[in-house]
Amino acid sequence: MAKMTLETLRKLREEQKEVIERRDSGDKSIHIIVGMGTCGIAAGAKEALNVFLGEAYTRKMDNVVVKQTGCMGLCYAEPTVEVKMEGMPDTLYGNVDAAVARKIVNLHLLGGKLVNDHVFDYPARDINKE
Amino acid sequence: MHAALSDVVFDLFQNSIEAGAMNIGVSFWETADEIHFSVTDDGRGMDFEGLKRAEDPFGSDGTKHPGRRVGLGIPFLRQTAEQTGGRVEIDSVPGKGTRIEAVFPAAHLDLPPEGNLVLLWLQCLTFGGDYQLKIHRMCRESDGRVEEYRIDKAEISEALGGLEDTNTVGLLREFLESMEEPFNK
């Protein structure tokens, strides 16, 4: 693979944009927020992030938005991942390695079921700004 | 200690974001005998006391978690340097920004692996926010050959029409993989 240029990148984006616009995904976006503080990084949160980004891209889940944030206050349960989507309660998952991340995609995002063993409560109270 | 050097770099990048930086520069260079990286930002910076706190594993500025008394980002960097005979320099000016530079002997047995740089750049470019980011990756072989690339978040974002949705991030990954490929030979 030769180095891509910005021009190639722009062209690829234009091509895919048309395909995406033809699919009607609506705007029911799914937000996946991965904790990336020192604790998350040390616990391997990038592996989870990598799975979410990869699965969403290869399965063409255009309504998924993957975000990174700092520590969510549950350092003992890192990597932590928050999932927000319509029809499901906002859920904070803990101890999310690559395999659990895949489970979250299959069960929570696509199957509408919680991954029970990894459900934690809200982010720590000192982080939540009501 | 972090498992990979890329994790250390990302931790420092995250500090820049939390310091409110709008312009961040990250470099990652290799030569035959050294690995060098730096993170420069125009965030709020630290005074002498703040720097001392940042170096102390049992210190935190406490803004995010009141009552928390641990902060391990910079101590992890320091630890990696101390156990490999590397060095770390931190210059910080309150209100101006911070520059952190680290150099490690490439052949030291206790040096963590580089890690996945494609994922590192992907994480830094898509963190979310209005900050600008310039990346410089370089490798100088012992025979003097130089392989390098530069990435400017503004240019990438313009070419892709944003860095938010999973499709653009997927394309960005392919782009970064093509940039990084010559380094893996």
Short mmCIF file of C-alpha atoms in Angstrom, two decimals:
data_model
loop_
_atom_site.label_atom_id
_atom_site.label_comp_id
_atom_site.label_asym_id
_atom_site.label_seq_id
_atom_site.Cartn_x
_atom_site.Cartn_y
_atom_site.Cartn_z
CA MET A 1 0.00 0.00 0.00
CA ALA A 2 1.51 3.31 -1.06
CA LYS A 3 1.10 6.35 1.14
CA MET A 4 -2.34 7.84 0.57
CA THR A 5 -2.59 11.52 -0.28
CA LEU A 6 -5.14 13.94 1.12
CA GLU A 7 -6.65 14.01 -2.37
CA THR A 8 -7.26 10.24 -2.33
CA LEU A 9 -8.77 10.54 1.10
CA ARG A 10 -11.13 13.27 -0.09
CA LYS A 11 -12.21 11.18 -3.08
CA LEU A 12 -12.89 8.09 -0.97
CA ARG A 13 -14.96 10.17 1.40
CA GLU A 14 -17.02 11.62 -1.46
CA GLU A 15 -17.69 8.14 -2.87
CA GLN A 16 -18.77 6.70 0.47
CA LYS A 17 -20.82 9.76 1.35
CA GLU A 18 -23.19 9.08 -1.52
CA VAL A 19 -23.69 5.48 -0.42
CA ILE A 20 -24.31 6.54 3.16
CA GLU A 21 -26.80 9.19 2.16
CA ARG A 22 -28.75 6.59 0.19
CA ARG A 23 -29.12 4.43 3.28
CA ASP A 24 -31.72 5.83 5.58
CA SER A 25 -30.20 5.61 9.02
CA GLY A 26 -32.40 8.32 10.52
CA ASP A 27 -30.82 10.30 13.30
CA LYS A 28 -31.25 7.88 16.18
CA SER A 29 -27.58 8.03 16.98
CA ILE A 30 -25.88 5.66 19.37
CA HIS A 31 -23.23 7.20 21.58
CA ILE A 32 -20.38 5.07 22.87
CA ILE A 33 -18.11 6.89 25.31
CA VAL A 34 -14.84 5.25 26.30
CA GLY A 35 -12.99 6.36 29.47
CA MET A 36 -9.41 7.26 28.56
CA GLY A 37 -7.87 8.61 31.73
CA THR A 38 -4.54 7.25 32.99
CA CYS A 39 -6.52 4.39 34.59
CA GLY A 40 -8.38 3.57 31.37
CA ILE A 41 -5.20 3.70 29.29
CA ALA A 42 -3.36 1.45 31.76
CA ALA A 43 -6.23 -1.04 31.77
CA GLY A 44 -6.24 -1.29 27.96
CA ALA A 45 -9.22 0.90 27.06
CA LYS A 46 -7.77 1.43 23.59
CA GLU A 47 -8.49 -2.22 22.80
CA ALA A 48 -12.17 -1.61 23.52
CA LEU A 49 -12.08 1.64 21.53
CA ASN A 50 -10.44 -0.19 18.65
CA VAL A 51 -13.21 -2.82 18.60
CA PHE A 52 -16.02 -0.23 18.67
CA LEU A 53 -14.45 1.83 15.86
CA GLY A 54 -13.67 -1.27 13.79
CA GLU A 55 -17.07 -2.96 14.21
CA ALA A 56 -18.99 0.24 13.50
CA TYR A 57 -16.98 0.81 10.32
CA THR A 58 -17.02 -2.73 8.94
CA ARG A 59 -20.69 -3.30 9.78
CA LYS A 60 -21.54 0.13 8.37
CA MET A 61 -23.33 1.30 11.50
CA ASP A 62 -23.39 4.92 10.42
CA ASN A 63 -25.47 6.06 13.37
CA VAL A 64 -22.76 5.16 15.89
CA VAL A 65 -20.65 7.93 17.40
CA VAL A 66 -17.62 6.73 19.35
CA LYS A 67 -16.17 9.27 21.78
CA GLN A 68 -13.33 9.31 24.25
CA THR A 69 -13.38 10.99 27.61
CA GLY A 70 -11.22 11.19 30.72
CA CYS A 71 -11.56 9.12 33.87
CA MET A 72 -15.19 8.45 34.84
CA GLY A 73 -14.29 7.86 38.47
CA LEU A 74 -14.50 4.06 38.47
CA CYS A 75 -10.79 3.35 38.19
CA TYR A 76 -11.23 -0.08 39.80
CA ALA A 77 -13.52 -1.15 36.95
CA GLU A 78 -11.54 0.19 34.00
CA PRO A 79 -11.87 0.10 31.07
CA THR A 80 -15.26 1.77 31.43
CA VAL A 81 -17.64 2.46 28.55
CA GLU A 82 -20.90 4.38 28.57
CA VAL A 83 -23.56 3.53 25.97
CA LYS A 84 -26.45 5.87 25.21
CA MET A 85 -29.10 4.94 22.66
CA GLU A 86 -32.80 5.23 22.13
CA GLY A 87 -34.86 2.38 23.57
CA MET A 88 -32.18 1.37 26.07
CA PRO A 89 -31.30 2.86 29.47
CA ASP A 90 -28.02 4.84 29.58
CA THR A 91 -25.60 2.19 30.71
CA LEU A 92 -22.11 2.30 32.15
CA TYR A 93 -20.13 -0.87 31.51
CA GLY A 94 -16.99 -1.80 33.43
CA ASN A 95 -14.08 -4.18 32.79
CA VAL A 96 -14.60 -3.89 29.04
CA ASP A 97 -11.87 -5.74 27.18
CA ALA A 98 -12.01 -6.49 23.44
CA ALA A 99 -14.27 -9.54 23.92
CA VAL A 100 -16.73 -7.64 26.13
CA ALA A 101 -16.72 -4.75 23.65
CA ARG A 102 -17.78 -7.20 20.94
CA LYS A 103 -20.52 -8.49 23.23
CA ILE A 104 -21.75 -4.94 23.78
CA VAL A 105 -21.97 -4.42 20.02
CA ASN A 106 -23.85 -7.68 19.44
CA LEU A 107 -26.13 -7.70 22.48
CA HIS A 108 -26.68 -4.09 23.49
CA LEU A 109 -26.37 -2.20 20.20
CA LEU A 110 -27.85 -4.78 17.85
CA GLY A 111 -29.87 -7.05 20.16
CA GLY A 112 -31.37 -4.56 22.59
CA LYS A 113 -30.14 -6.56 25.62
CA LEU A 114 -27.84 -5.53 28.47
CA VAL A 115 -24.52 -7.30 29.00
CA ASN A 116 -25.47 -7.99 32.60
CA ASP A 117 -22.15 -9.07 34.09
CA HIS A 118 -20.54 -5.78 33.19
CA VAL A 119 -23.20 -3.25 34.12
CA PHE A 120 -21.97 -0.66 36.60
CA ASP A 121 -23.74 2.34 37.99
CA TYR A 122 -23.43 5.93 36.80
CA PRO A 123 -20.05 7.65 36.67
CA ALA A 124 -18.79 8.62 40.12
CA ARG A 125 -20.84 11.38 41.73
CA ASP A 126 -17.98 13.91 41.80
CA ILE A 127 -17.83 13.73 37.98
CA ASN A 128 -21.55 13.95 37.27
CA LYS A 129 -22.60 17.54 36.78
CA GLU A 130 -26.34 17.64 37.28
CA MET B 1 3.81 1.81 34.22
CA HIS B 2 1.96 1.88 30.92
CA ALA B 3 2.28 -1.18 28.71
CA ALA B 4 3.41 0.71 25.61
CA LEU B 5 5.13 4.00 24.78
CA SER B 6 2.10 4.99 22.71
CA ASP B 7 0.03 4.80 25.91
CA VAL B 8 2.43 7.19 27.65
CA VAL B 9 2.16 9.63 24.74
CA PHE B 10 -1.63 9.42 24.77
CA ASP B 11 -1.71 10.08 28.52
CA LEU B 12 0.35 13.26 27.97
CA PHE B 13 -1.92 14.27 25.08
CA GLN B 14 -4.93 13.83 27.36
CA ASN B 15 -3.26 16.12 29.92
CA SER B 16 -2.95 18.79 27.20
CA ILE B 17 -6.65 18.49 26.43
CA GLU B 18 -7.51 18.75 30.12
CA ALA B 19 -5.25 21.81 30.37
CA GLY B 20 -7.53 23.50 27.81
CA ALA B 21 -4.93 23.53 25.00
CA MET B 22 -6.06 24.73 21.56
CA ASN B 23 -2.81 23.94 19.76
CA ILE B 24 -1.03 20.67 20.41
CA GLY B 25 2.04 19.23 18.76
CA VAL B 26 3.08 15.59 19.11
CA SER B 27 6.27 14.10 17.74
CA PHE B 28 7.51 10.53 17.78
CA TRP B 29 11.00 9.94 16.43
CA GLU B 30 13.26 6.95 16.25
CA THR B 31 16.93 6.67 15.49
CA ALA B 32 19.14 3.58 15.54
CA ASP B 33 19.74 3.96 19.28
CA GLU B 34 17.09 6.30 20.67
CA ILE B 35 13.35 6.77 20.83
CA HIS B 36 12.26 10.33 21.33
CA PHE B 37 8.83 11.85 21.77
CA SER B 38 7.43 15.21 22.75
CA VAL B 39 4.07 16.76 23.47
CA THR B 40 3.79 20.55 23.27
CA ASP B 41 0.69 22.56 24.07
CA ASP B 42 -0.60 26.06 24.70
CA GLY B 43 -2.74 25.01 27.66
CA ARG B 44 -2.84 26.64 31.05
CA GLY B 45 0.61 25.45 32.08
CA MET B 46 1.93 24.89 35.58
CA ASP B 47 3.98 26.91 38.03
CA PHE B 48 6.73 25.35 40.15
CA GLU B 49 4.28 24.05 42.75
CA GLY B 50 1.99 22.65 40.05
CA LEU B 51 4.93 20.87 38.42
CA LYS B 52 5.93 19.36 41.75
CA ARG B 53 2.37 18.07 42.19
CA ALA B 54 2.34 16.64 38.66
CA GLU B 55 5.56 14.73 39.40
CA ASP B 56 4.17 13.32 42.64
CA PRO B 57 2.17 10.10 42.21
CA PHE B 58 0.20 11.05 45.31
CA GLY B 59 -0.68 14.46 43.94
CA SER B 60 -3.45 15.69 41.68
CA ASP B 61 -4.76 19.17 40.95
CA GLY B 62 -8.05 17.88 42.37
CA THR B 63 -10.24 19.86 39.95
CA LYS B 64 -11.83 16.84 38.39
CA HIS B 65 -12.13 14.59 41.40
CA PRO B 66 -12.22 16.64 44.57
CA GLY B 67 -10.79 14.52 47.33
CA ARG B 68 -8.73 12.34 45.04
CA ARG B 69 -5.08 12.22 45.96
CA VAL B 70 -3.51 10.26 43.15
CA GLY B 71 -2.27 11.33 39.72
CA LEU B 72 -0.15 8.89 37.77
CA GLY B 73 0.32 10.29 34.26
CA ILE B 74 3.67 12.07 34.66
CA PRO B 75 4.95 9.63 37.33
CA PHE B 76 4.45 6.78 34.83
CA LEU B 77 6.55 8.69 32.30
CA ARG B 78 9.23 9.37 34.94
CA GLN B 79 9.24 5.71 35.98
CA THR B 80 9.70 4.54 32.39
CA ALA B 81 12.64 6.92 31.99
CA GLU B 82 14.27 5.94 35.28
CA GLN B 83 14.12 2.21 34.67
CA THR B 84 15.60 2.49 31.17
CA GLY B 85 18.20 5.21 31.69
CA GLY B 86 16.18 7.63 29.61
CA ARG B 87 15.44 11.26 30.41
CA VAL B 88 12.44 13.54 30.66
CA GLU B 89 12.31 17.32 30.38
CA ILE B 90 9.27 19.37 31.32
CA ASP B 91 9.05 23.09 30.58
CA SER B 92 5.90 24.77 31.68
CA VAL B 93 4.84 28.41 31.91
CA PRO B 94 1.55 29.30 33.60
CA GLY B 95 -0.86 30.76 31.05
CA LYS B 96 1.45 29.86 28.13
CA GLY B 97 1.67 26.10 27.92
CA THR B 98 3.74 23.02 28.54
CA ARG B 99 6.36 21.09 26.62
CA ILE B 100 7.28 17.57 27.64
CA GLU B 101 10.11 15.77 25.95
CA ALA B 102 11.35 12.26 26.60
CA VAL B 103 14.29 10.29 25.23
CA PHE B 104 14.84 6.59 25.80
CA PRO B 105 17.64 4.21 24.78
CA ALA B 106 15.97 2.07 22.11
CA ALA B 107 17.78 -1.14 22.99
CA HIS B 108 17.07 -1.16 26.74
CA LEU B 109 15.41 -4.42 27.82
CA ASP B 110 12.98 -2.67 30.14
CA LEU B 111 11.75 -0.22 27.52
CA PRO B 112 8.07 -0.91 26.77
CA PRO B 113 7.24 -1.60 23.10
CA GLU B 114 6.19 1.33 20.94
CA GLY B 115 2.63 0.09 20.70
CA ASN B 116 0.17 0.77 17.93
CA LEU B 117 0.95 4.22 16.54
CA VAL B 118 -1.92 4.13 14.04
CA LEU B 119 -4.34 3.77 16.94
CA LEU B 120 -2.47 6.45 18.91
CA TRP B 121 -2.85 9.02 16.11
CA LEU B 122 -6.45 7.95 15.55
CA GLN B 123 -7.16 8.54 19.24
CA CYS B 124 -5.42 11.92 19.26
CA LEU B 125 -7.10 13.13 16.06
CA THR B 126 -10.63 12.09 17.04
CA PHE B 127 -10.66 13.00 20.72
CA GLY B 128 -13.40 15.55 20.08
CA GLY B 129 -13.04 19.31 20.52
CA ASP B 130 -11.83 22.35 18.59
CA TYR B 131 -8.13 21.90 19.33
CA GLN B 132 -5.59 21.89 16.52
CA LEU B 133 -3.07 19.09 16.33
CA LYS B 134 0.14 18.61 14.39
CA ILE B 135 1.86 15.25 14.35
CA HIS B 136 5.41 14.53 13.22
CA ARG B 137 6.60 10.95 12.89
CA MET B 138 10.16 10.24 11.87
CA CYS B 139 12.63 7.40 11.70
CA ARG B 140 16.31 7.78 10.87
CA GLU B 141 18.03 4.53 10.00
CA SER B 142 21.68 3.91 10.87
CA ASP B 143 22.58 4.30 7.18
CA GLY B 144 21.15 7.84 7.26
CA ARG B 145 17.90 7.05 5.44
CA VAL B 146 14.99 9.07 6.78
CA GLU B 147 11.35 8.07 6.68
CA GLU B 148 8.84 10.63 7.93
CA TYR B 149 5.35 12.04 7.70
CA ARG B 150 3.44 14.96 9.11
CA ILE B 151 -0.26 15.11 9.84
CA ASP B 152 -2.26 18.26 10.39
CA LYS B 153 -5.67 17.80 12.00
CA ALA B 154 -7.09 20.83 10.15
CA GLU B 155 -6.12 19.39 6.73
CA ILE B 156 -7.43 15.91 7.54
CA SER B 157 -10.65 17.28 8.94
CA GLU B 158 -11.16 19.42 5.83
CA ALA B 159 -10.50 16.48 3.47
CA LEU B 160 -12.90 14.20 5.33
CA GLY B 161 -15.52 16.82 6.13
CA GLY B 162 -15.23 16.24 9.88
CA LEU B 163 -13.81 13.56 12.13
CA GLU B 164 -16.95 12.46 13.92
CA ASP B 165 -18.74 9.61 12.25
CA THR B 166 -17.48 6.06 12.10
CA ASN B 167 -17.12 6.11 8.34
CA THR B 168 -14.66 9.02 8.36
CA VAL B 169 -12.78 7.47 11.27
CA GLY B 170 -12.55 4.21 9.29
CA LEU B 171 -11.14 6.04 6.28
CA LEU B 172 -8.77 7.96 8.54
CA ARG B 173 -7.47 4.66 9.90
CA GLU B 174 -6.74 3.43 6.36
CA PHE B 175 -4.93 6.70 5.67
CA LEU B 176 -2.84 6.40 8.84
CA GLU B 177 -2.04 2.75 8.12
CA SER B 178 -0.72 3.74 4.71
CA MET B 179 1.47 6.40 6.37
CA GLU B 180 2.81 4.03 9.00
CA GLU B 181 3.43 1.10 6.66
CA PRO B 182 6.96 2.06 5.51
CA PHE B 183 8.01 2.15 9.20
CA ASN B 184 7.17 -1.49 9.73
CA LYS B 185 9.61 -2.74 7.11
#
